[in-house]
Coordinates of C-alpha atoms in Angstrom, one line a residue:
M1 CA -4.9 -6.6 18.3
K2 CA -4.0 -8.2 15.0
K3 CA -0.4 -8.0 13.9
V4 CA 0.5 -7.5 10.2
V5 CA 4.0 -7.4 8.8
I6 CA 5.1 -6.0 5.4
C7 CA 8.5 -7.0 4.2
Q8 CA 10.4 -4.8 1.7
H9 CA 13.9 -5.8 0.7
R10 CA 14.8 -2.1 1.1
L11 CA 12.8 1.0 2.0
L12 CA 12.6 3.5 -0.8
H13 CA 12.4 7.2 0.3
Y14 CA 9.3 7.9 -1.7
R15 CA 7.4 5.1 0.0
M16 CA 7.9 6.4 3.5
G17 CA 4.8 8.6 3.6
L18 CA 2.7 5.7 2.3
F19 CA 3.9 3.4 5.1
D20 CA 3.3 6.1 7.7
R21 CA -0.2 6.7 6.5
L22 CA -0.9 3.0 6.2
R23 CA 0.3 2.4 9.8
A24 CA -2.0 5.2 11.1
A25 CA -5.0 3.8 9.2
C26 CA -4.3 0.3 10.5
A27 CA -4.0 1.6 14.1
Q28 CA -7.4 3.2 13.8
R29 CA -8.8 -0.3 12.9
G30 CA -7.0 -2.1 15.7
I31 CA -4.2 -3.5 13.5
D32 CA -0.6 -3.3 14.6
L33 CA 1.4 -2.8 11.4
H34 CA 5.1 -3.5 11.2
L35 CA 7.5 -2.8 8.4
V36 CA 10.6 -4.9 7.9
H37 CA 13.3 -3.7 5.5
G38 CA 16.9 -4.2 4.8
Q39 CA 19.5 -2.2 2.9
A40 CA 20.3 -1.8 -0.8
S41 CA 22.7 -4.1 -2.6
R42 CA 26.0 -2.7 -3.6
R43 CA 24.6 -2.0 -7.1
E44 CA 21.4 -0.4 -5.8
S45 CA 23.1 1.8 -3.3
A46 CA 24.4 4.0 -6.2
K47 CA 20.8 5.2 -6.7
K48 CA 20.8 6.8 -3.3
D49 CA 17.0 6.4 -2.9
E50 CA 16.8 4.7 0.5
G51 CA 14.7 6.0 3.4
S52 CA 14.2 5.1 7.0
L53 CA 11.4 5.2 9.5
P54 CA 12.0 5.2 13.2
W55 CA 9.3 2.6 13.8
A56 CA 10.4 0.1 11.1
H57 CA 12.4 -3.0 11.8
K58 CA 15.7 -2.8 9.9
V59 CA 17.5 -6.1 9.2
Q60 CA 20.8 -6.9 7.6
N61 CA 20.2 -8.4 4.2
R62 CA 22.8 -10.8 2.6
F63 CA 23.5 -10.4 -1.1
W64 CA 25.0 -12.6 -3.7
E65 CA 26.0 -11.1 -7.1
L66 CA 25.4 -13.6 -10.0
G67 CA 26.3 -11.9 -13.2
A68 CA 24.1 -8.9 -13.7
R69 CA 21.7 -10.1 -11.0
D70 CA 21.6 -9.8 -7.2
L71 CA 20.1 -12.4 -5.0
V72 CA 19.1 -11.5 -1.5
W73 CA 18.3 -13.3 1.8
Q74 CA 16.4 -11.2 4.2
P75 CA 16.2 -12.4 7.8
F76 CA 12.8 -12.1 9.6
P77 CA 12.8 -10.7 13.1
A78 CA 12.0 -13.4 15.7
D79 CA 9.7 -11.0 17.7
L80 CA 7.4 -10.8 14.6
R81 CA 7.0 -14.5 14.0
D82 CA 3.6 -14.5 15.7
A83 CA 2.1 -12.2 13.0
D84 CA -1.4 -12.8 11.8
L85 CA -0.4 -11.8 8.2
V86 CA 2.9 -11.4 6.5
V87 CA 3.1 -9.6 3.1
V88 CA 6.2 -10.1 1.1
M89 CA 7.4 -8.7 -2.2
Q90 CA 6.8 -11.0 -5.2
E91 CA 10.4 -11.2 -6.5
S92 CA 12.2 -14.4 -7.3
R93 CA 15.5 -12.8 -6.3
I94 CA 14.4 -12.7 -2.7
L95 CA 15.5 -16.2 -1.6
S96 CA 14.0 -16.0 1.9
N97 CA 10.5 -15.9 0.3
T98 CA 10.9 -19.4 -1.1
G99 CA 11.1 -21.5 2.0
G100 CA 9.4 -19.4 4.7
M101 CA 10.9 -16.6 6.5
G102 CA 14.5 -16.9 7.7

């Protein structure tokens, strides 16, 4: 079975249904889908728009506030390093995307 990992720096509540349906569709095609997400930054947490899925891998993000911008480092679970495909968000603020998965 192929293993696919999607990384989101945080899981938004309105995307939960999408990821549940995507996981079910992948399973029907012999693909083991994993979702990795962290938590909101201090500034983002005011939006109160986070969700959670029991099957997702929740990691502890690290944040640095630089002026009006937040930088984030998201660790990558060791048990998913053998994934066939890793999909990351295209955001320059996610430092862990630049040098591989940390």
